[in-house]
């Protein structure tokens, strides 16, 4: 019952942060930024270290078992320093969700810059997503727990990924490169494929096997890419 009470309080606190305009916002460079962050290079480095350690602690212990004191201990900073950047444990958790989302989108965007064609963009984008999850396996536990702790942040995480997907798919449909489908439904279907492949081959324990650069077994990756390419291909596709 105590844990349920803390959960309800945290969710209400997140809503209050959002209503008051003090919830983390996203900067043009794609990284989340707290409303309290000092605008100095040293402050940015310290904040980045705290946020990276928060990913480790929340991913290992879960939101309710994690503590500010553990985050600051591992980051090598005083608790007073933590509160220069964040109002609470919930605020850094919410910002961590936004930060992870921005970073995974950035990795996929960078991998698909100047790619000739949507189908090749799908191939490279999936590889970038798998590589990111390989290096940040705790992202699954963190985002899934956010559904209970900070649902608005969790929904925003997926919504922002889908928005970029919809834009790319819509543009490719307009040229006939891929077939005419509902862009949003297609975006979430493709996100679901990536989500469960990463869960199956990168997050769950499994025996050693051949993997490509993305961390997904090569034959699995190629099978899924072919499925996507044949499923999306339009009349003008090569």
Tab-separated table of N, CA and C in Angstrom, residues 61-229:
chain	number	residue	atom	x	y	z
A	61	UNK	N	17.681	-0.860	-10.597
A	61	UNK	CA	16.902	-0.978	-9.369
A	61	UNK	C	15.409	-0.709	-9.555
A	62	UNK	N	15.033	-0.087	-10.647
A	62	UNK	CA	13.645	0.318	-10.805
A	62	UNK	C	13.406	1.652	-10.124
A	63	UNK	N	12.332	2.318	-10.515
A	63	UNK	CA	12.089	3.669	-10.006
A	63	UNK	C	11.930	3.718	-8.492
A	64	UNK	N	11.108	2.832	-7.935
A	64	UNK	CA	10.778	2.947	-6.520
A	64	UNK	C	11.923	2.546	-5.606
A	65	UNK	N	12.777	1.650	-6.034
A	65	UNK	CA	13.915	1.252	-5.211
A	65	UNK	C	15.105	2.187	-5.387
A	66	UNK	N	15.173	2.880	-6.507
A	66	UNK	CA	16.270	3.820	-6.750
A	66	UNK	C	16.131	5.022	-5.816
A	67	UNK	N	17.254	5.660	-5.545
A	67	UNK	CA	17.229	6.820	-4.656
A	67	UNK	C	18.169	7.895	-5.178
A	68	UNK	N	17.877	9.121	-4.794
A	68	UNK	CA	18.750	10.235	-5.158
A	68	UNK	C	20.137	10.030	-4.569
A	69	UNK	N	20.196	9.505	-3.355
A	69	UNK	CA	21.500	9.307	-2.710
A	69	UNK	C	22.354	8.306	-3.483
A	70	UNK	N	21.729	7.268	-4.050
A	70	UNK	CA	22.496	6.295	-4.837
A	70	UNK	C	22.972	6.911	-6.146
A	71	UNK	N	22.128	7.720	-6.746
A	71	UNK	CA	22.531	8.388	-7.989
A	71	UNK	C	23.711	9.315	-7.733
A	72	UNK	N	23.624	10.104	-6.687
A	72	UNK	CA	24.714	11.049	-6.414
A	72	UNK	C	25.986	10.332	-5.978
A	73	UNK	N	25.837	9.223	-5.257
A	73	UNK	CA	27.020	8.473	-4.833
A	73	UNK	C	27.776	7.950	-6.044
A	74	UNK	N	27.053	7.352	-6.986
A	74	UNK	CA	27.713	6.795	-8.165
A	74	UNK	C	28.245	7.895	-9.085
A	75	UNK	N	27.542	9.024	-9.116
A	75	UNK	CA	27.992	10.126	-9.973
A	75	UNK	C	29.133	10.908	-9.356
A	76	UNK	N	29.376	10.692	-8.064
A	76	UNK	CA	30.459	11.393	-7.380
A	76	UNK	C	30.164	12.859	-7.139
A	77	UNK	N	28.894	13.179	-6.853
A	77	UNK	CA	28.516	14.563	-6.559
A	77	UNK	C	27.726	14.592	-5.260
A	78	UNK	N	27.643	15.772	-4.660
A	78	UNK	CA	26.873	15.935	-3.431
A	78	UNK	C	25.388	15.989	-3.753
A	79	UNK	N	24.553	15.614	-2.777
A	79	UNK	CA	23.109	15.676	-3.016
A	79	UNK	C	22.668	17.107	-3.293
A	80	UNK	N	23.336	18.065	-2.674
A	80	UNK	CA	23.010	19.462	-2.942
A	80	UNK	C	23.223	19.819	-4.405
A	81	UNK	N	24.249	19.213	-5.000
A	81	UNK	CA	24.509	19.452	-6.418
A	81	UNK	C	23.367	18.907	-7.273
A	82	UNK	N	22.874	17.725	-6.897
A	82	UNK	CA	21.738	17.139	-7.632
A	82	UNK	C	20.577	18.119	-7.680
A	83	UNK	N	20.268	18.769	-6.544
A	83	UNK	CA	19.100	19.632	-6.483
A	83	UNK	C	19.319	20.985	-7.151
A	84	UNK	N	20.532	21.243	-7.619
A	84	UNK	CA	20.746	22.400	-8.487
A	84	UNK	C	20.096	22.148	-9.847
A	85	UNK	N	20.081	20.859	-10.241
A	85	UNK	CA	19.618	20.489	-11.572
A	85	UNK	C	18.188	19.959	-11.592
A	86	UNK	N	17.760	19.313	-10.519
A	86	UNK	CA	16.456	18.650	-10.519
A	86	UNK	C	15.729	18.908	-9.205
A	87	UNK	N	14.408	19.034	-9.304
A	87	UNK	CA	13.603	19.232	-8.097
A	87	UNK	C	13.450	17.940	-7.295
A	88	UNK	N	13.447	16.793	-7.988
A	88	UNK	CA	13.075	15.546	-7.325
A	88	UNK	C	13.555	14.344	-8.129
A	89	UNK	N	13.412	13.172	-7.527
A	89	UNK	CA	13.707	11.931	-8.239
A	89	UNK	C	12.795	11.774	-9.442
A	90	UNK	N	11.533	12.144	-9.297
A	90	UNK	CA	10.603	12.019	-10.407
A	90	UNK	C	11.022	12.906	-11.571
A	91	UNK	N	11.477	14.107	-11.277
A	91	UNK	CA	11.843	15.019	-12.365
A	91	UNK	C	13.014	14.469	-13.181
A	92	UNK	N	14.011	13.904	-12.537
A	92	UNK	CA	15.129	13.362	-13.319
A	92	UNK	C	14.679	12.111	-14.076
A	93	UNK	N	13.747	11.353	-13.510
A	93	UNK	CA	13.236	10.176	-14.217
A	93	UNK	C	12.505	10.601	-15.489
A	94	UNK	N	11.665	11.617	-15.384
A	94	UNK	CA	10.936	12.124	-16.547
A	94	UNK	C	11.908	12.654	-17.590
A	95	UNK	N	12.914	13.392	-17.144
A	95	UNK	CA	13.890	13.913	-18.099
A	95	UNK	C	14.696	12.785	-18.735
A	96	UNK	N	14.971	11.740	-17.978
A	96	UNK	CA	15.703	10.603	-18.534
A	96	UNK	C	14.917	9.964	-19.676
A	97	UNK	N	13.607	9.833	-19.528
A	97	UNK	CA	12.781	9.273	-20.603
A	97	UNK	C	12.902	10.137	-21.860
A	98	UNK	N	12.791	11.458	-21.674
A	98	UNK	CA	12.900	12.369	-22.814
A	98	UNK	C	14.286	12.299	-23.441
A	99	UNK	N	15.300	12.184	-22.609
A	99	UNK	CA	16.676	12.139	-23.101
A	99	UNK	C	16.945	10.863	-23.888
A	100	UNK	N	16.510	9.724	-23.362
A	100	UNK	CA	16.684	8.464	-24.083
A	100	UNK	C	15.948	8.496	-25.418
A	101	UNK	N	14.732	9.039	-25.417
A	101	UNK	CA	13.981	9.140	-26.655
A	101	UNK	C	14.692	10.017	-27.675
A	102	UNK	N	15.212	11.153	-27.222
A	102	UNK	CA	15.922	12.052	-28.128
A	102	UNK	C	17.172	11.387	-28.688
A	103	UNK	N	17.849	10.624	-27.862
A	103	UNK	CA	19.089	9.984	-28.310
A	103	UNK	C	18.820	8.845	-29.289
A	104	UNK	N	17.788	8.066	-29.055
A	104	UNK	CA	17.490	6.984	-29.999
A	104	UNK	C	17.004	7.568	-31.324
A	105	UNK	N	16.216	8.631	-31.272
A	105	UNK	CA	15.789	9.273	-32.518
A	105	UNK	C	16.974	9.880	-33.252
A	106	UNK	N	17.895	10.462	-32.491
A	106	UNK	CA	19.076	11.044	-33.107
A	106	UNK	C	19.938	9.999	-33.791
A	107	UNK	N	20.072	8.829	-33.154
A	107	UNK	CA	20.868	7.749	-33.749
A	107	UNK	C	20.246	7.269	-35.046
A	108	UNK	N	18.930	7.127	-35.060
A	108	UNK	CA	18.240	6.673	-36.269
A	108	UNK	C	18.274	7.745	-37.360
A	109	UNK	N	18.136	8.991	-36.950
A	109	UNK	CA	18.164	10.086	-37.924
A	109	UNK	C	19.546	10.189	-38.574
A	110	UNK	N	20.579	10.089	-37.772
A	110	UNK	CA	21.943	10.171	-38.307
A	110	UNK	C	22.224	9.020	-39.273
A	111	UNK	N	21.715	7.836	-38.945
A	111	UNK	CA	21.968	6.663	-39.787
A	111	UNK	C	21.260	6.749	-41.134
A	112	UNK	N	20.212	7.561	-41.218
A	112	UNK	CA	19.421	7.600	-42.453
A	112	UNK	C	19.576	8.915	-43.219
A	113	UNK	N	20.493	9.779	-42.794
A	113	UNK	CA	20.715	11.030	-43.511
A	113	UNK	C	21.203	10.755	-44.923
A	114	UNK	N	20.599	11.439	-45.881
A	114	UNK	CA	21.025	11.353	-47.287
A	114	UNK	C	20.972	9.927	-47.840
A	115	UNK	N	20.112	9.102	-47.267
A	115	UNK	CA	19.963	7.735	-47.783
A	115	UNK	C	19.073	7.774	-49.019
A	116	UNK	N	19.483	7.131	-50.119
A	116	UNK	CA	18.684	7.154	-51.352
A	116	UNK	C	17.540	6.158	-51.322
A	117	UNK	N	16.426	6.551	-50.764
A	117	UNK	CA	15.264	5.674	-50.785
A	117	UNK	C	14.784	5.277	-49.411
A	118	UNK	N	13.455	5.124	-49.280
A	118	UNK	CA	12.840	4.804	-47.998
A	118	UNK	C	13.161	3.389	-47.539
A	119	UNK	N	13.225	2.460	-48.462
A	119	UNK	CA	13.483	1.080	-48.065
A	119	UNK	C	14.890	0.927	-47.496
A	120	UNK	N	15.847	1.619	-48.080
A	120	UNK	CA	17.203	1.593	-47.521
A	120	UNK	C	17.237	2.315	-46.177
A	121	UNK	N	16.418	3.361	-46.046
A	121	UNK	CA	16.323	4.065	-44.767
A	121	UNK	C	15.784	3.140	-43.678
A	122	UNK	N	14.825	2.283	-44.045
A	122	UNK	CA	14.302	1.326	-43.066
A	122	UNK	C	15.407	0.373	-42.613
A	123	UNK	N	16.164	-0.123	-43.553
A	123	UNK	CA	17.258	-1.047	-43.232
A	123	UNK	C	18.253	-0.398	-42.262
A	124	UNK	N	18.674	0.798	-42.591
A	124	UNK	CA	19.682	1.469	-41.755
A	124	UNK	C	19.100	1.963	-40.433
A	125	UNK	N	17.854	2.392	-40.485
A	125	UNK	CA	17.219	2.857	-39.258
A	125	UNK	C	17.038	1.744	-38.247
A	126	UNK	N	16.631	0.568	-38.712
A	126	UNK	CA	16.490	-0.576	-37.815
A	126	UNK	C	17.838	-0.960	-37.222
A	127	UNK	N	18.880	-0.957	-38.051
A	127	UNK	CA	20.217	-1.301	-37.547
A	127	UNK	C	20.651	-0.318	-36.471
A	128	UNK	N	20.368	0.972	-36.676
A	128	UNK	CA	20.746	1.988	-35.690
A	128	UNK	C	19.972	1.809	-34.388
A	129	UNK	N	18.687	1.480	-34.512
A	129	UNK	CA	17.874	1.256	-33.310
A	129	UNK	C	18.398	0.066	-32.515
A	130	UNK	N	18.685	-1.038	-33.204
A	130	UNK	CA	19.194	-2.219	-32.515
A	130	UNK	C	20.539	-1.932	-31.854
A	131	UNK	N	21.388	-1.181	-32.531
A	131	UNK	CA	22.696	-0.853	-31.963
A	131	UNK	C	22.531	0.000	-30.707
A	132	UNK	N	21.560	0.921	-30.725
A	132	UNK	CA	21.330	1.758	-29.549
A	132	UNK	C	20.848	0.912	-28.374
A	133	UNK	N	19.897	0.026	-28.630
A	133	UNK	CA	19.384	-0.835	-27.554
A	133	UNK	C	20.498	-1.751	-27.035
A	134	UNK	N	21.337	-2.253	-27.936
A	134	UNK	CA	22.466	-3.088	-27.513
A	134	UNK	C	23.319	-2.362	-26.481
A	135	UNK	N	23.513	-1.060	-26.670
A	135	UNK	CA	24.360	-0.273	-25.772
A	135	UNK	C	23.593	0.310	-24.595
A	136	UNK	N	22.265	0.240	-24.637
A	136	UNK	CA	21.428	0.811	-23.570
A	136	UNK	C	20.296	-0.162	-23.259
A	137	UNK	N	20.637	-1.377	-22.878
A	137	UNK	CA	19.617	-2.407	-22.667
A	137	UNK	C	18.622	-2.052	-21.569
A	138	UNK	N	19.032	-1.200	-20.644
A	138	UNK	CA	18.136	-0.844	-19.539
A	138	UNK	C	16.979	0.039	-19.998
A	139	UNK	N	17.040	0.534	-21.230
A	139	UNK	CA	15.988	1.418	-21.722
A	139	UNK	C	14.620	0.739	-21.655
A	140	UNK	N	14.582	-0.573	-21.832
A	140	UNK	CA	13.291	-1.275	-21.826
A	140	UNK	C	12.644	-1.212	-20.444
A	141	UNK	N	13.405	-1.505	-19.434
A	141	UNK	CA	12.832	-1.474	-18.084
A	141	UNK	C	12.410	-0.052	-17.721
A	142	UNK	N	13.221	0.915	-18.094
A	142	UNK	CA	12.943	2.302	-17.742
A	142	UNK	C	11.668	2.791	-18.411
A	143	UNK	N	11.543	2.593	-19.708
A	143	UNK	CA	10.370	3.092	-20.430
A	143	UNK	C	9.111	2.336	-20.023
A	144	UNK	N	9.224	1.022	-19.817
A	144	UNK	CA	8.054	0.257	-19.394
A	144	UNK	C	7.581	0.705	-18.020
A	145	UNK	N	8.513	0.995	-17.117
A	145	UNK	CA	8.108	1.451	-15.783
A	145	UNK	C	7.503	2.848	-15.855
A	146	UNK	N	7.944	3.642	-16.817
A	146	UNK	CA	7.387	4.984	-16.972
A	146	UNK	C	5.900	4.946	-17.284
A	147	UNK	N	5.411	3.854	-17.868
A	147	UNK	CA	3.981	3.726	-18.128
A	147	UNK	C	3.181	3.832	-16.841
A	148	UNK	N	3.774	3.418	-15.732
A	148	UNK	CA	3.090	3.482	-14.437
A	148	UNK	C	3.463	4.739	-13.659
A	149	UNK	N	4.733	5.131	-13.731
A	149	UNK	CA	5.230	6.239	-12.911
A	149	UNK	C	4.932	7.593	-13.544
A	150	UNK	N	5.164	7.706	-14.842
A	150	UNK	CA	4.990	8.973	-15.546
A	150	UNK	C	4.427	8.685	-16.932
A	151	UNK	N	3.161	8.306	-17.011
A	151	UNK	CA	2.588	7.872	-18.292
A	151	UNK	C	2.683	8.909	-19.402
A	152	UNK	N	2.577	10.196	-19.077
A	152	UNK	CA	2.692	11.218	-20.111
A	152	UNK	C	4.071	11.167	-20.766
A	153	UNK	N	5.102	10.950	-19.962
A	153	UNK	CA	6.469	10.880	-20.495
A	153	UNK	C	6.639	9.645	-21.361
A	154	UNK	N	6.056	8.518	-20.951
A	154	UNK	CA	6.151	7.285	-21.730
A	154	UNK	C	5.437	7.433	-23.065
A	155	UNK	N	4.254	8.017	-23.034
A	155	UNK	CA	3.493	8.198	-24.272
A	155	UNK	C	4.204	9.166	-25.208
A	156	UNK	N	4.819	10.192	-24.644
A	156	UNK	CA	5.554	11.159	-25.453
A	156	UNK	C	6.773	10.510	-26.100
A	157	UNK	N	7.401	9.597	-25.391
A	157	UNK	CA	8.553	8.869	-25.925
A	157	UNK	C	8.183	8.174	-27.234
A	158	UNK	N	7.079	7.447	-27.230
A	158	UNK	CA	6.652	6.732	-28.430
A	158	UNK	C	6.083	7.685	-29.482
A	159	UNK	N	5.359	8.698	-29.035
A	159	UNK	CA	4.748	9.626	-29.983
A	159	UNK	C	5.799	10.340	-30.816
A	160	UNK	N	6.868	10.768	-30.178
A	160	UNK	CA	7.916	11.497	-30.906
A	160	UNK	C	8.619	10.599	-31.922
A	161	UNK	N	8.818	9.347	-31.570
A	161	UNK	CA	9.406	8.418	-32.543
A	161	UNK	C	8.455	8.246	-33.724
A	162	UNK	N	7.171	8.082	-33.442
A	162	UNK	CA	6.193	7.851	-34.504
A	162	UNK	C	6.069	9.053	-35.425
A	163	UNK	N	6.198	10.257	-34.899
A	163	UNK	CA	6.033	11.451	-35.724
A	163	UNK	C	7.073	11.504	-36.842
A	164	UNK	N	8.327	11.212	-36.504
A	164	UNK	CA	9.360	11.193	-37.532
A	164	UNK	C	9.106	10.105	-38.553
A	165	UNK	N	8.661	8.973	-38.072
A	165	UNK	CA	8.342	7.850	-38.946
A	165	UNK	C	7.225	8.237	-39.926
A	166	UNK	N	6.182	8.854	-39.412
A	166	UNK	CA	5.038	9.230	-40.242
A	166	UNK	C	5.469	10.182	-41.352
A	167	UNK	N	6.320	11.146	-41.013
A	167	UNK	CA	6.776	12.102	-42.023
A	167	UNK	C	7.524	11.387	-43.151
A	168	UNK	N	8.438	10.492	-42.785
A	168	UNK	CA	9.203	9.781	-43.792
A	168	UNK	C	8.348	8.868	-44.651
A	169	UNK	N	7.426	8.157	-44.031
A	169	UNK	CA	6.545	7.253	-44.769
A	169	UNK	C	5.613	8.027	-45.699
A	170	UNK	N	5.084	9.127	-45.198
A	170	UNK	CA	4.177	9.935	-46.009
A	170	UNK	C	4.872	10.455	-47.257
A	171	UNK	N	6.103	10.926	-47.101
A	171	UNK	CA	6.861	11.428	-48.243
A	171	UNK	C	7.114	10.317	-49.258
A	172	UNK	N	7.456	9.127	-48.773
A	172	UNK	CA	7.727	8.007	-49.678
A	172	UNK	C	6.455	7.532	-50.376
A	173	UNK	N	5.328	7.596	-49.688
A	173	UNK	CA	4.055	7.230	-50.315
A	173	UNK	C	3.692	8.221	-51.413
A	174	UNK	N	4.002	9.487	-51.208
A	174	UNK	CA	3.660	10.517	-52.183
A	174	UNK	C	4.388	10.309	-53.510
A	175	UNK	N	5.585	9.738	-53.461
A	175	UNK	CA	6.360	9.507	-54.692
A	175	UNK	C	6.101	8.129	-55.293
A	176	UNK	N	5.333	7.302	-54.589
A	176	UNK	CA	5.060	5.955	-55.072
A	176	UNK	C	6.151	4.949	-54.733
A	177	UNK	N	7.122	5.385	-53.939
A	177	UNK	CA	8.201	4.457	-53.587
A	177	UNK	C	7.689	3.316	-52.717
A	178	UNK	N	6.769	3.626	-51.811
A	178	UNK	CA	6.125	2.583	-51.023
A	178	UNK	C	4.623	2.694	-51.229
A	179	UNK	N	3.921	1.633	-50.957
A	179	UNK	CA	2.486	1.589	-51.244
A	179	UNK	C	1.703	2.511	-50.320
A	180	UNK	N	0.487	2.844	-50.750
A	180	UNK	CA	-0.376	3.720	-49.975
A	180	UNK	C	-0.978	2.954	-48.796
A	181	UNK	N	-0.616	3.375	-47.598
A	181	UNK	CA	-1.108	2.775	-46.365
A	181	UNK	C	-1.403	3.895	-45.381
A	182	UNK	N	-2.035	3.573	-44.295
A	182	UNK	CA	-2.216	4.571	-43.248
A	182	UNK	C	-0.852	4.842	-42.621
A	183	UNK	N	-0.304	6.059	-42.735
A	183	UNK	CA	1.058	6.316	-42.269
A	183	UNK	C	1.266	6.067	-40.776
A	184	UNK	N	0.311	6.493	-39.955
A	184	UNK	CA	0.488	6.320	-38.514
A	184	UNK	C	0.401	4.854	-38.122
A	185	UNK	N	-0.565	4.144	-38.699
A	185	UNK	CA	-0.686	2.719	-38.393
A	185	UNK	C	0.568	1.966	-38.839
A	186	UNK	N	1.081	2.321	-40.007
A	186	UNK	CA	2.291	1.673	-40.509
A	186	UNK	C	3.476	1.992	-39.614
A	187	UNK	N	3.572	3.242	-39.160
A	187	UNK	CA	4.674	3.641	-38.282
A	187	UNK	C	4.678	2.814	-37.001
A	188	UNK	N	3.517	2.684	-36.369
A	188	UNK	CA	3.464	1.930	-35.116
A	188	UNK	C	3.677	0.436	-35.344
A	189	UNK	N	3.257	-0.076	-36.503
A	189	UNK	CA	3.513	-1.484	-36.810
A	189	UNK	C	5.017	-1.734	-36.942
A	190	UNK	N	5.712	-0.833	-37.619
A	190	UNK	CA	7.161	-0.973	-37.775
A	190	UNK	C	7.876	-0.789	-36.435
A	191	UNK	N	7.401	0.141	-35.631
A	191	UNK	CA	7.974	0.323	-34.293
A	191	UNK	C	7.790	-0.932	-33.454
A	192	UNK	N	6.635	-1.578	-33.610
A	192	UNK	CA	6.386	-2.816	-32.871
A	192	UNK	C	7.335	-3.925	-33.275
A	193	UNK	N	7.631	-4.006	-34.579
A	193	UNK	CA	8.597	-5.005	-35.038
A	193	UNK	C	9.953	-4.770	-34.382
A	194	UNK	N	10.412	-3.537	-34.442
A	194	UNK	CA	11.706	-3.223	-33.834
A	194	UNK	C	11.717	-3.470	-32.339
A	195	UNK	N	10.619	-3.099	-31.680
A	195	UNK	CA	10.519	-3.256	-30.232
A	195	UNK	C	10.684	-4.719	-29.812
A	196	UNK	N	9.946	-5.606	-30.453
A	196	UNK	CA	9.961	-6.999	-30.016
A	196	UNK	C	11.191	-7.755	-30.490
A	197	UNK	N	11.745	-7.368	-31.620
A	197	UNK	CA	13.009	-7.999	-32.035
A	197	UNK	C	14.116	-7.657	-31.046
A	198	UNK	N	14.186	-6.398	-30.661
A	198	UNK	CA	15.205	-5.989	-29.698
A	198	UNK	C	14.981	-6.668	-28.344
A	199	UNK	N	13.722	-6.775	-27.947
A	199	UNK	CA	13.408	-7.443	-26.688
A	199	UNK	C	13.854	-8.902	-26.725
A	200	UNK	N	13.529	-9.575	-27.820
A	200	UNK	CA	13.845	-11.004	-27.940
A	200	UNK	C	15.350	-11.276	-28.024
A	201	UNK	N	16.078	-10.498	-28.840
A	201	UNK	CA	17.470	-10.844	-29.100
A	201	UNK	C	18.499	-9.960	-28.409
A	202	UNK	N	18.060	-8.862	-27.763
A	202	UNK	CA	19.025	-7.991	-27.103
A	202	UNK	C	18.793	-7.856	-25.604
A	203	UNK	N	17.540	-7.984	-25.171
A	203	UNK	CA	17.223	-7.737	-23.764
A	203	UNK	C	17.080	-9.028	-22.974
A	204	UNK	N	16.334	-9.991	-23.497
A	204	UNK	CA	16.169	-11.258	-22.792
A	204	UNK	C	17.469	-12.058	-22.802
A	205	UNK	N	17.730	-12.814	-21.730
A	205	UNK	CA	18.917	-13.689	-21.716
A	205	UNK	C	18.826	-14.723	-22.832
A	206	UNK	N	19.955	-15.037	-23.447
A	206	UNK	CA	19.964	-15.993	-24.551
A	206	UNK	C	21.364	-16.557	-24.749
A	207	UNK	N	21.473	-17.709	-25.396
A	207	UNK	CA	22.782	-18.280	-25.665
A	207	UNK	C	23.524	-17.455	-26.698
A	208	UNK	N	24.839	-17.606	-26.722
A	208	UNK	CA	25.657	-16.883	-27.686
A	208	UNK	C	25.307	-17.319	-29.105
A	209	UNK	N	25.401	-16.411	-30.031
A	209	UNK	CA	25.144	-16.720	-31.432
A	209	UNK	C	25.752	-15.655	-32.313
A	210	UNK	N	25.715	-15.881	-33.593
A	210	UNK	CA	26.276	-14.921	-34.538
A	210	UNK	C	25.437	-13.654	-34.546
A	211	UNK	N	26.090	-12.517	-34.456
A	211	UNK	CA	25.386	-11.238	-34.503
A	211	UNK	C	26.086	-10.308	-35.468
A	212	UNK	N	25.318	-9.386	-36.032
A	212	UNK	CA	25.890	-8.356	-36.876
A	212	UNK	C	26.304	-7.172	-36.028
A	213	UNK	N	26.640	-6.062	-36.681
A	213	UNK	CA	27.077	-4.888	-35.955
A	213	UNK	C	25.988	-4.359	-35.025
A	214	UNK	N	24.736	-4.576	-35.373
A	214	UNK	CA	23.631	-4.080	-34.558
A	214	UNK	C	23.402	-4.901	-33.299
A	215	UNK	N	23.971	-6.111	-33.240
A	215	UNK	CA	23.739	-6.982	-32.091
A	215	UNK	C	22.663	-8.015	-32.339
A	216	UNK	N	21.888	-7.863	-33.403
A	216	UNK	CA	20.852	-8.826	-33.778
A	216	UNK	C	21.489	-9.903	-34.652
A	217	UNK	N	21.140	-11.178	-34.471
A	217	UNK	CA	21.676	-12.212	-35.363
A	217	UNK	C	21.465	-11.836	-36.828
A	218	UNK	N	22.487	-12.038	-37.632
A	218	UNK	CA	22.453	-11.592	-39.023
A	218	UNK	C	21.267	-12.151	-39.796
A	219	UNK	N	20.993	-13.447	-39.631
A	219	UNK	CA	19.905	-14.050	-40.386
A	219	UNK	C	18.546	-13.500	-39.951
A	220	UNK	N	18.415	-13.161	-38.679
A	220	UNK	CA	17.167	-12.573	-38.177
A	220	UNK	C	16.978	-11.183	-38.773
A	221	UNK	N	18.035	-10.397	-38.725
A	221	UNK	CA	17.981	-9.037	-39.256
A	221	UNK	C	17.613	-9.039	-40.741
A	222	UNK	N	18.254	-9.893	-41.517
A	222	UNK	CA	18.002	-9.936	-42.953
A	222	UNK	C	16.577	-10.416	-43.247
A	223	UNK	N	16.078	-11.367	-42.488
A	223	UNK	CA	14.716	-11.850	-42.696
A	223	UNK	C	13.691	-10.754	-42.469
A	224	UNK	N	13.885	-9.998	-41.413
A	224	UNK	CA	12.929	-8.950	-41.089
A	224	UNK	C	13.021	-7.805	-42.092
A	225	UNK	N	14.220	-7.457	-42.502
A	225	UNK	CA	14.382	-6.403	-43.501
A	225	UNK	C	13.670	-6.791	-44.794
A	226	UNK	N	13.805	-8.036	-45.200
A	226	UNK	CA	13.116	-8.493	-46.417
A	226	UNK	C	11.599	-8.435	-46.246
A	227	UNK	N	11.126	-8.819	-45.073
A	227	UNK	CA	9.691	-8.737	-44.790
A	227	UNK	C	9.196	-7.308	-44.930
A	228	UNK	N	9.928	-6.371	-44.360
A	228	UNK	CA	9.538	-4.964	-44.411
A	228	UNK	C	9.614	-4.434	-45.837
A	229	UNK	N	10.688	-4.765	-46.525
A	229	UNK	CA	10.845	-4.256	-47.885
A	229	UNK	C	9.736	-4.762	-48.805
